[in-house]
mmCIF file of the C-alpha atoms, coordinates in Angstrom:
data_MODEL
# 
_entry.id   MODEL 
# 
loop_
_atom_site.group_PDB 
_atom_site.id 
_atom_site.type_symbol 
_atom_site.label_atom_id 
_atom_site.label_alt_id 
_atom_site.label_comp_id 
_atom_site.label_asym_id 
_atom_site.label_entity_id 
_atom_site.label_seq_id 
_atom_site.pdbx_PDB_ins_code 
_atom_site.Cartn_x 
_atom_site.Cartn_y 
_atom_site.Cartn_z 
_atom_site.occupancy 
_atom_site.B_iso_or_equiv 
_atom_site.pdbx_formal_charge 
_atom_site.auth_seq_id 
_atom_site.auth_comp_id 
_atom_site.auth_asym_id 
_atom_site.auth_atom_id 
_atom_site.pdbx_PDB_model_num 
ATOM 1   C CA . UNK A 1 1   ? -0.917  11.568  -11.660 1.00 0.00 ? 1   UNK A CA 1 
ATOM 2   C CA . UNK A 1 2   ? 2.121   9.679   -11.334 1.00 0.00 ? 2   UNK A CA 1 
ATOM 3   C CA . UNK A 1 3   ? 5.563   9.989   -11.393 1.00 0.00 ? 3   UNK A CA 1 
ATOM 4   C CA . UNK A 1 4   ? 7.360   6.664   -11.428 1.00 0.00 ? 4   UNK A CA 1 
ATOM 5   C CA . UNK A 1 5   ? 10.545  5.465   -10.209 1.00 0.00 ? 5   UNK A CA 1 
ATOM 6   C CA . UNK A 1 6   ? 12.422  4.400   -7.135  1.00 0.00 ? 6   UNK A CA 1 
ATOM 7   C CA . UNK A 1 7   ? 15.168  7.459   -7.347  1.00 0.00 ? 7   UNK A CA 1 
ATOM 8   C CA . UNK A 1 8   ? 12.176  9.881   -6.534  1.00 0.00 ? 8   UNK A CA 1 
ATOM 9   C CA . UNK A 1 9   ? 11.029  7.498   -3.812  1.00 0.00 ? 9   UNK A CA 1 
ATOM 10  C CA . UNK A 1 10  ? 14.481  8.237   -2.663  1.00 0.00 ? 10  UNK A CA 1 
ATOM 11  C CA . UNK A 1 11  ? 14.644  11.761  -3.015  1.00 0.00 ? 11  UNK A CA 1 
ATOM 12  C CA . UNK A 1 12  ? 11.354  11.898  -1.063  1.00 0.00 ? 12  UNK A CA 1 
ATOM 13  C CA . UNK A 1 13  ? 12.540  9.942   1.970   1.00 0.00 ? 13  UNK A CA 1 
ATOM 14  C CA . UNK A 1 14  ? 16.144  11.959  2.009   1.00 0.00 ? 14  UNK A CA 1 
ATOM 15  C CA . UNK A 1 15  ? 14.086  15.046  2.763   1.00 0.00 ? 15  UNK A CA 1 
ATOM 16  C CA . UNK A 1 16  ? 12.368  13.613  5.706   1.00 0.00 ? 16  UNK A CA 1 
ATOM 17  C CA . UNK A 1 17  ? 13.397  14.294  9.149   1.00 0.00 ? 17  UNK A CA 1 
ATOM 18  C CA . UNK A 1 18  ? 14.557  11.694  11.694  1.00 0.00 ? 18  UNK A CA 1 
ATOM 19  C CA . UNK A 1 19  ? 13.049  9.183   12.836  1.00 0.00 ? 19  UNK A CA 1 
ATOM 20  C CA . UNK A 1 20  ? 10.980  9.272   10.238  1.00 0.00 ? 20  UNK A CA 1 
ATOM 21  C CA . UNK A 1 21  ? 12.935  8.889   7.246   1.00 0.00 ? 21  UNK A CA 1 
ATOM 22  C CA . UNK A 1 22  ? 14.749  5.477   9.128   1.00 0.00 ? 22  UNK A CA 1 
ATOM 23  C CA . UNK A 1 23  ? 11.232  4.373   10.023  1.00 0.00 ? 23  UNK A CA 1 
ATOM 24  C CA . UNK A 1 24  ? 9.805   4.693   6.314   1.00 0.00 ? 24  UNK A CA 1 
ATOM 25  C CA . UNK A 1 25  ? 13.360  3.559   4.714   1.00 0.00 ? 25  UNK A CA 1 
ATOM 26  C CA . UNK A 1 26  ? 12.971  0.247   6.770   1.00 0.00 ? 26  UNK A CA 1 
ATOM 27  C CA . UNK A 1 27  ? 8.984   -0.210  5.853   1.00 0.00 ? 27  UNK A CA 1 
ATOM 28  C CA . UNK A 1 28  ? 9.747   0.521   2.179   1.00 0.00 ? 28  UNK A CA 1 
ATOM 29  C CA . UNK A 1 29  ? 12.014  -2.430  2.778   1.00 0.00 ? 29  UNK A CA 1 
ATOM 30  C CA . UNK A 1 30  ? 10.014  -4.713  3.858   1.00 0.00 ? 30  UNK A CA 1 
ATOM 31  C CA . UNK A 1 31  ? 6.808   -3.752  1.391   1.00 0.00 ? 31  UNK A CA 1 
ATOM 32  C CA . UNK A 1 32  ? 9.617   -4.437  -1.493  1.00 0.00 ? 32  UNK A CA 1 
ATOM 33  C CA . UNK A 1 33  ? 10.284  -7.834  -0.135  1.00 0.00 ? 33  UNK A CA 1 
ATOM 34  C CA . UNK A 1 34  ? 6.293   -8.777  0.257   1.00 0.00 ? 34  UNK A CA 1 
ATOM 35  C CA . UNK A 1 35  ? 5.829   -7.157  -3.149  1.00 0.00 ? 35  UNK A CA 1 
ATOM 36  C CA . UNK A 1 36  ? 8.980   -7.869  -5.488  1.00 0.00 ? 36  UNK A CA 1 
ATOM 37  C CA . UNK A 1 37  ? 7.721   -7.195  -8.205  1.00 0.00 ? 37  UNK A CA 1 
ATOM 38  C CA . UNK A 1 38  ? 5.328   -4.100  -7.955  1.00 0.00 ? 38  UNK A CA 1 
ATOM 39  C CA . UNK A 1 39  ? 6.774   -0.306  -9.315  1.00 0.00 ? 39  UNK A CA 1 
ATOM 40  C CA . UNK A 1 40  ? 7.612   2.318   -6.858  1.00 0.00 ? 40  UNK A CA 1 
ATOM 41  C CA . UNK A 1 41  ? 6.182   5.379   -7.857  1.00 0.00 ? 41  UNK A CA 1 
ATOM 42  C CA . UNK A 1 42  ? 5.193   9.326   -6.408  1.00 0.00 ? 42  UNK A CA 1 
ATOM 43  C CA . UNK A 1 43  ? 1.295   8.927   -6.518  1.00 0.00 ? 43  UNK A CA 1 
ATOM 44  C CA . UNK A 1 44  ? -0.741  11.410  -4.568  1.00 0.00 ? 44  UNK A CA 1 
ATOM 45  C CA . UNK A 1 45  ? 2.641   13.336  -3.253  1.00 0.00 ? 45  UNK A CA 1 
ATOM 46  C CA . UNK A 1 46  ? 4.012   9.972   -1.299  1.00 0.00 ? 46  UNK A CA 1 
ATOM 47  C CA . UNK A 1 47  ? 5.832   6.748   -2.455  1.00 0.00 ? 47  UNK A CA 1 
ATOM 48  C CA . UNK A 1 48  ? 3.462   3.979   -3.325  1.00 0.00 ? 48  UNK A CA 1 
ATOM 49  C CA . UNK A 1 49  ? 3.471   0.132   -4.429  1.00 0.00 ? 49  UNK A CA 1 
ATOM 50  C CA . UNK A 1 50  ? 1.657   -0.532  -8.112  1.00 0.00 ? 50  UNK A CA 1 
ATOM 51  C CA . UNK A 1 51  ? 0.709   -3.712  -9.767  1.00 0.00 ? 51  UNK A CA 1 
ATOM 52  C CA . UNK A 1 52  ? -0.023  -2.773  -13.379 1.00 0.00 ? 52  UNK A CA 1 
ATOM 53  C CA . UNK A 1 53  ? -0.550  0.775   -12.327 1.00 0.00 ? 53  UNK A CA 1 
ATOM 54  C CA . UNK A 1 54  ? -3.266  0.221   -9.085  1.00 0.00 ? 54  UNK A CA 1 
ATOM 55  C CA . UNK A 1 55  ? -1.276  1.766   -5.928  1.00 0.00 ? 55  UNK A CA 1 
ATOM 56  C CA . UNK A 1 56  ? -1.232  -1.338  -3.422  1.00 0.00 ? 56  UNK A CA 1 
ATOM 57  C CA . UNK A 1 57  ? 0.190   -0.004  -0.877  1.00 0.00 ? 57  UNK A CA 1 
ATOM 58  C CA . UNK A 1 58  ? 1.461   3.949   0.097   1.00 0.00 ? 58  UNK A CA 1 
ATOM 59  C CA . UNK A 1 59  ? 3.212   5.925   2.929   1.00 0.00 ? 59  UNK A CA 1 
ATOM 60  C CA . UNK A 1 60  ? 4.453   8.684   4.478   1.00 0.00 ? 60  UNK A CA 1 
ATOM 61  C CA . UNK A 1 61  ? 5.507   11.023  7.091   1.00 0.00 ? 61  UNK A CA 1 
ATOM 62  C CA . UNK A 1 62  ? 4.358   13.701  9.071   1.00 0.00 ? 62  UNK A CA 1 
ATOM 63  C CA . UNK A 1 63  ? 5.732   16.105  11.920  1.00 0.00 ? 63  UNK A CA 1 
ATOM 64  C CA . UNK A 1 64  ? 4.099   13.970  14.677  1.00 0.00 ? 64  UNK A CA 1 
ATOM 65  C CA . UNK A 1 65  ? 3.411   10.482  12.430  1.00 0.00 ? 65  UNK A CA 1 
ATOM 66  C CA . UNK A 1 66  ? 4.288   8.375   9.718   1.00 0.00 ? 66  UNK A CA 1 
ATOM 67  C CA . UNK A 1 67  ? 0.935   6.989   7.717   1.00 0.00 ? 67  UNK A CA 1 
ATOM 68  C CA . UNK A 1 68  ? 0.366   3.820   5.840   1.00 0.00 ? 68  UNK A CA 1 
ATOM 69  C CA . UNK A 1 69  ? -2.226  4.230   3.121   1.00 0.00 ? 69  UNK A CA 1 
ATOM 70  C CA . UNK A 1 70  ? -3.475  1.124   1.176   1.00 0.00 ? 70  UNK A CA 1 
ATOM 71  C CA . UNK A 1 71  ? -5.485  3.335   -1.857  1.00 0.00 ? 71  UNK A CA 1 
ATOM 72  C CA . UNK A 1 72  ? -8.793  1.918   -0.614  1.00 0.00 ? 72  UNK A CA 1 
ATOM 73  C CA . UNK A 1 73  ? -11.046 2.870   2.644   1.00 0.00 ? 73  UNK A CA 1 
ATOM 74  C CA . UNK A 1 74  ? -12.464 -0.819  2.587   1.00 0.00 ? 74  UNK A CA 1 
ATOM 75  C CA . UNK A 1 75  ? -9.302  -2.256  3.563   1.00 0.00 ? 75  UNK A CA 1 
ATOM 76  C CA . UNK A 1 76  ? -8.564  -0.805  6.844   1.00 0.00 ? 76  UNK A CA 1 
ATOM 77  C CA . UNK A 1 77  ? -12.275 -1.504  7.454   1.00 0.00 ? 77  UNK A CA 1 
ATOM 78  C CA . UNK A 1 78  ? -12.102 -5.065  6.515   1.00 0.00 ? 78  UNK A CA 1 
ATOM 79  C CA . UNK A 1 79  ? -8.737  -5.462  8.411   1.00 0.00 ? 79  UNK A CA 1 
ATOM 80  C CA . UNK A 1 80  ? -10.894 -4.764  11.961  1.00 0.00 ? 80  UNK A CA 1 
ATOM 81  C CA . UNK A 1 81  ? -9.139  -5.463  15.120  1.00 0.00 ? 81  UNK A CA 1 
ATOM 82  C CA . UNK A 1 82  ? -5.689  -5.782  13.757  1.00 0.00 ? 82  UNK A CA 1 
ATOM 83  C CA . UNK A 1 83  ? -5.888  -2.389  13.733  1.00 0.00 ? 83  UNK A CA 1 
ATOM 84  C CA . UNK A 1 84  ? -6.795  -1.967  17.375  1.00 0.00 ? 84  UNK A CA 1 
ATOM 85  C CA . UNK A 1 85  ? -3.585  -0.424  17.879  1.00 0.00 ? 85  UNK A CA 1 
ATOM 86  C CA . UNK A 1 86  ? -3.387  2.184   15.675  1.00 0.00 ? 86  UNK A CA 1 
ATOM 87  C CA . UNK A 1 87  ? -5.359  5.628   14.994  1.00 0.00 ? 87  UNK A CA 1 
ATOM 88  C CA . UNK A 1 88  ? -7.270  5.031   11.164  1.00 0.00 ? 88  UNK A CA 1 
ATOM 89  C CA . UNK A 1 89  ? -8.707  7.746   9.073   1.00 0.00 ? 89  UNK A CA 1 
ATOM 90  C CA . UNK A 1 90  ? -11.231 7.091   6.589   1.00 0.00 ? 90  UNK A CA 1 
ATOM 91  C CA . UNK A 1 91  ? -8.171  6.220   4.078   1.00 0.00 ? 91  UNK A CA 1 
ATOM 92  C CA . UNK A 1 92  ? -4.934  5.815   6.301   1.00 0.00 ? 92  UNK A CA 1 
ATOM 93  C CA . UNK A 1 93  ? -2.806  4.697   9.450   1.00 0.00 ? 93  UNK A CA 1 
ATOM 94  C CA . UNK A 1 94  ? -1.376  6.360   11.291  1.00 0.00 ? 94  UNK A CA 1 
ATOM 95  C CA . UNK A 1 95  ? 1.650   5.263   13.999  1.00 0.00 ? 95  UNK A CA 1 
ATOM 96  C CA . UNK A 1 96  ? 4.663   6.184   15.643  1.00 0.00 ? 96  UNK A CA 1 
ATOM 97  C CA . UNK A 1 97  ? 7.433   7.797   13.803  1.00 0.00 ? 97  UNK A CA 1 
ATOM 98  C CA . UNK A 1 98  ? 10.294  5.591   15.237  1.00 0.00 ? 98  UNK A CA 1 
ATOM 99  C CA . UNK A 1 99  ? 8.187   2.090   15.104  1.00 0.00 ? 99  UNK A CA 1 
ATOM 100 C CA . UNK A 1 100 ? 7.806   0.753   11.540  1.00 0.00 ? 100 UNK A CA 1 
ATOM 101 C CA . UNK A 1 101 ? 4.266   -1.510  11.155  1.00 0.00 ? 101 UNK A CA 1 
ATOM 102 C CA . UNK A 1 102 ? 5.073   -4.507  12.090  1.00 0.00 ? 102 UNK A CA 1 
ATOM 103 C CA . UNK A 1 103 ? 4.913   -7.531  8.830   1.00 0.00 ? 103 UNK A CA 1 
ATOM 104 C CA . UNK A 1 104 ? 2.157   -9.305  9.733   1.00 0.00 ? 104 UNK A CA 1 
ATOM 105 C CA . UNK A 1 105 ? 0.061   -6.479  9.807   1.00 0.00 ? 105 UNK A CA 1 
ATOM 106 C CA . UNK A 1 106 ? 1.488   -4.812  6.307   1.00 0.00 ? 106 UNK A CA 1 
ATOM 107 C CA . UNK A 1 107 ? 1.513   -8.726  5.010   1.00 0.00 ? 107 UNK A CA 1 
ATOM 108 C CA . UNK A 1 108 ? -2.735  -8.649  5.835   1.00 0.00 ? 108 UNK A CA 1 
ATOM 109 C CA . UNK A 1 109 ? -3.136  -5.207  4.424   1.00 0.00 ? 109 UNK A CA 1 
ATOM 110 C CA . UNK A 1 110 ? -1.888  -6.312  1.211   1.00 0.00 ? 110 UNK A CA 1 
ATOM 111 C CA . UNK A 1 111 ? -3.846  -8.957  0.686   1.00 0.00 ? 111 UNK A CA 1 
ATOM 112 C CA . UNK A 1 112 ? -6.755  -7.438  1.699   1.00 0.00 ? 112 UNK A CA 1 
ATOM 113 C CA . UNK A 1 113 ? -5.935  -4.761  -1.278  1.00 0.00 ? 113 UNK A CA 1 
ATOM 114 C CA . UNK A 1 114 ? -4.924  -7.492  -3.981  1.00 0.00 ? 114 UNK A CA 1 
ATOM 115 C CA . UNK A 1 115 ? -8.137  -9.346  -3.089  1.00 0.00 ? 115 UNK A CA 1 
ATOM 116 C CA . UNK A 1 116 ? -10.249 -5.986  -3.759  1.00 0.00 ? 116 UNK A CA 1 
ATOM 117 C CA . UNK A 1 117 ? -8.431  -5.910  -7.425  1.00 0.00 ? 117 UNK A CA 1 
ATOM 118 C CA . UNK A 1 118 ? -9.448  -9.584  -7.973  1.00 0.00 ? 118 UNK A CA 1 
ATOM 119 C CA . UNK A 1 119 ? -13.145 -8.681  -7.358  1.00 0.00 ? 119 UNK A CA 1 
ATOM 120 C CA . UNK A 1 120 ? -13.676 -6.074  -9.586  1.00 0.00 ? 120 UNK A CA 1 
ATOM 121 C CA . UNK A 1 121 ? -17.091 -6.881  -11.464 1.00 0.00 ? 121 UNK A CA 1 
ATOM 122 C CA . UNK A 1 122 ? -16.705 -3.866  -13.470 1.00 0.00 ? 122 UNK A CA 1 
ATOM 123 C CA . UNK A 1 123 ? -13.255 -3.329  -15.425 1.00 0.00 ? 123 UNK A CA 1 
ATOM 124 C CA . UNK A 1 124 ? -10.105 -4.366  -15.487 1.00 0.00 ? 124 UNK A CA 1 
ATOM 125 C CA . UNK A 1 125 ? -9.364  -7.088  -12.614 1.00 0.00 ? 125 UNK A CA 1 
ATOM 126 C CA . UNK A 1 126 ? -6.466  -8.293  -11.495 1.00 0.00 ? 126 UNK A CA 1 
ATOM 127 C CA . UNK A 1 127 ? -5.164  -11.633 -9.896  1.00 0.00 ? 127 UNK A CA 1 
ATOM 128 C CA . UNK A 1 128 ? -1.988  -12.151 -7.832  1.00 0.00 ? 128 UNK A CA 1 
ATOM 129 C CA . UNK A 1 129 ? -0.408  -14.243 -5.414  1.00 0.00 ? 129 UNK A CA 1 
ATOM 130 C CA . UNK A 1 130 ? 0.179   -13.358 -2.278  1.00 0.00 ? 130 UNK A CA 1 
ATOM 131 C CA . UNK A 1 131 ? 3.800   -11.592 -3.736  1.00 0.00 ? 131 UNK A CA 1 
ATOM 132 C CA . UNK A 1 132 ? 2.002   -9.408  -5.852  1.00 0.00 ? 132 UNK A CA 1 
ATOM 133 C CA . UNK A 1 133 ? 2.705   -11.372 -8.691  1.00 0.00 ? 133 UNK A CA 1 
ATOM 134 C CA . UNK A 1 134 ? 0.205   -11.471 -11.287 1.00 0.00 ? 134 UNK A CA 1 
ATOM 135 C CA . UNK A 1 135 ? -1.476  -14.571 -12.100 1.00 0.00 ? 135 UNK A CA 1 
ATOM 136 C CA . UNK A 1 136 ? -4.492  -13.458 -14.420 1.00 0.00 ? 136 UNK A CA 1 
ATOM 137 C CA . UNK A 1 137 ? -6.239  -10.337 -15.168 1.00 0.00 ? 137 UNK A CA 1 
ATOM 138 C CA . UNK A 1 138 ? -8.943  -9.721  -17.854 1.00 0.00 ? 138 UNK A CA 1 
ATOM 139 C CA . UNK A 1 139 ? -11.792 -6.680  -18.271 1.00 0.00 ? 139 UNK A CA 1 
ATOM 140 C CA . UNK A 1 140 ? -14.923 -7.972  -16.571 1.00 0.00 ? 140 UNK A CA 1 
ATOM 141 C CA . UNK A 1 141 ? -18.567 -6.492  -17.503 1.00 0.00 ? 141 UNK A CA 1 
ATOM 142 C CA . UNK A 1 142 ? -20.935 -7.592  -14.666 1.00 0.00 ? 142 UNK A CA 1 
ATOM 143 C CA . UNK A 1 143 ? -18.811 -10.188 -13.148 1.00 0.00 ? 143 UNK A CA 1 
ATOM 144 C CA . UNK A 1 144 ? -18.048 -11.795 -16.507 1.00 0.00 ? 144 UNK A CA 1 
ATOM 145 C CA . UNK A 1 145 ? -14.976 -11.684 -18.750 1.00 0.00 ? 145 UNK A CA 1 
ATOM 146 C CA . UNK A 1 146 ? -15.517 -9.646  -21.195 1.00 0.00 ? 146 UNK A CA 1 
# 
């Protein structure tokens, strides 16, 4: 479930220790300037990035980490060596807690995770530019508008 709204992005990031609540105050920044127009929400117990309520992109910190998640274990798969860098889990990223991801690499992961919504064959899919704006979106039944 879900609990929207920037102020409890806010309250989650205050409670963080150093570095990383500088670290994930300065990625937030930059995932609200790739996505302008997505929600910030709570979703899963960390702040996340929604278009029409599908988390785009999530993070978080840790004692020894921060973590990006992008809410789908094809992504970091289909992102391959740009990730050379970095430790991956089945669903996350892990990397140092005073060394924000750098654009290019958050700027990939996005559209790697906007292009999964735009090729759902089965339910609702969504189109957006590369800003996370939405340009179409429509409930598909076996590839077809439905």
């Amino acid at each position: 479930m879900a609990s929207t709204g920037a102020g409890q992005v806010d309250a989650y990031l205050a409670h963080l220790p150093e570095p990383q609540r500088t670290t994930l105050t300065a990625l937030r920044a930059t995932l609200r300037a790739l996505l302008p127009t997505a929600d910030e929400a709570i979703k899963y117990a960390m702040p996340a990035l929604l278009i029409r309520g599908k988390a785009i992109a999530g993070y978080a910190g840790f004692a020894q980490h921060c973590s990006y998640f992008p809410h789908s274990s094809g992504v970091l798969h289909l992102a391959g060596d740009l990730l050379d860098d970095y430790a991956t889990s089945k669903g996350g990223l892990r990397f140092p807690p005073d060394r924000p991801l750098p654009r290019p690499i958050l700027k990939r992961l996005i559209r790697l995770r906007l292009d999964e919504l735009a090729a759902v064959q089965n339910g609702v899919r969504v189109d957006c530019a590369d800003n996370g704006a939405v340009t179409a979106e429509g409930r598909m039944r076996e590839g077809l508008l439905h």
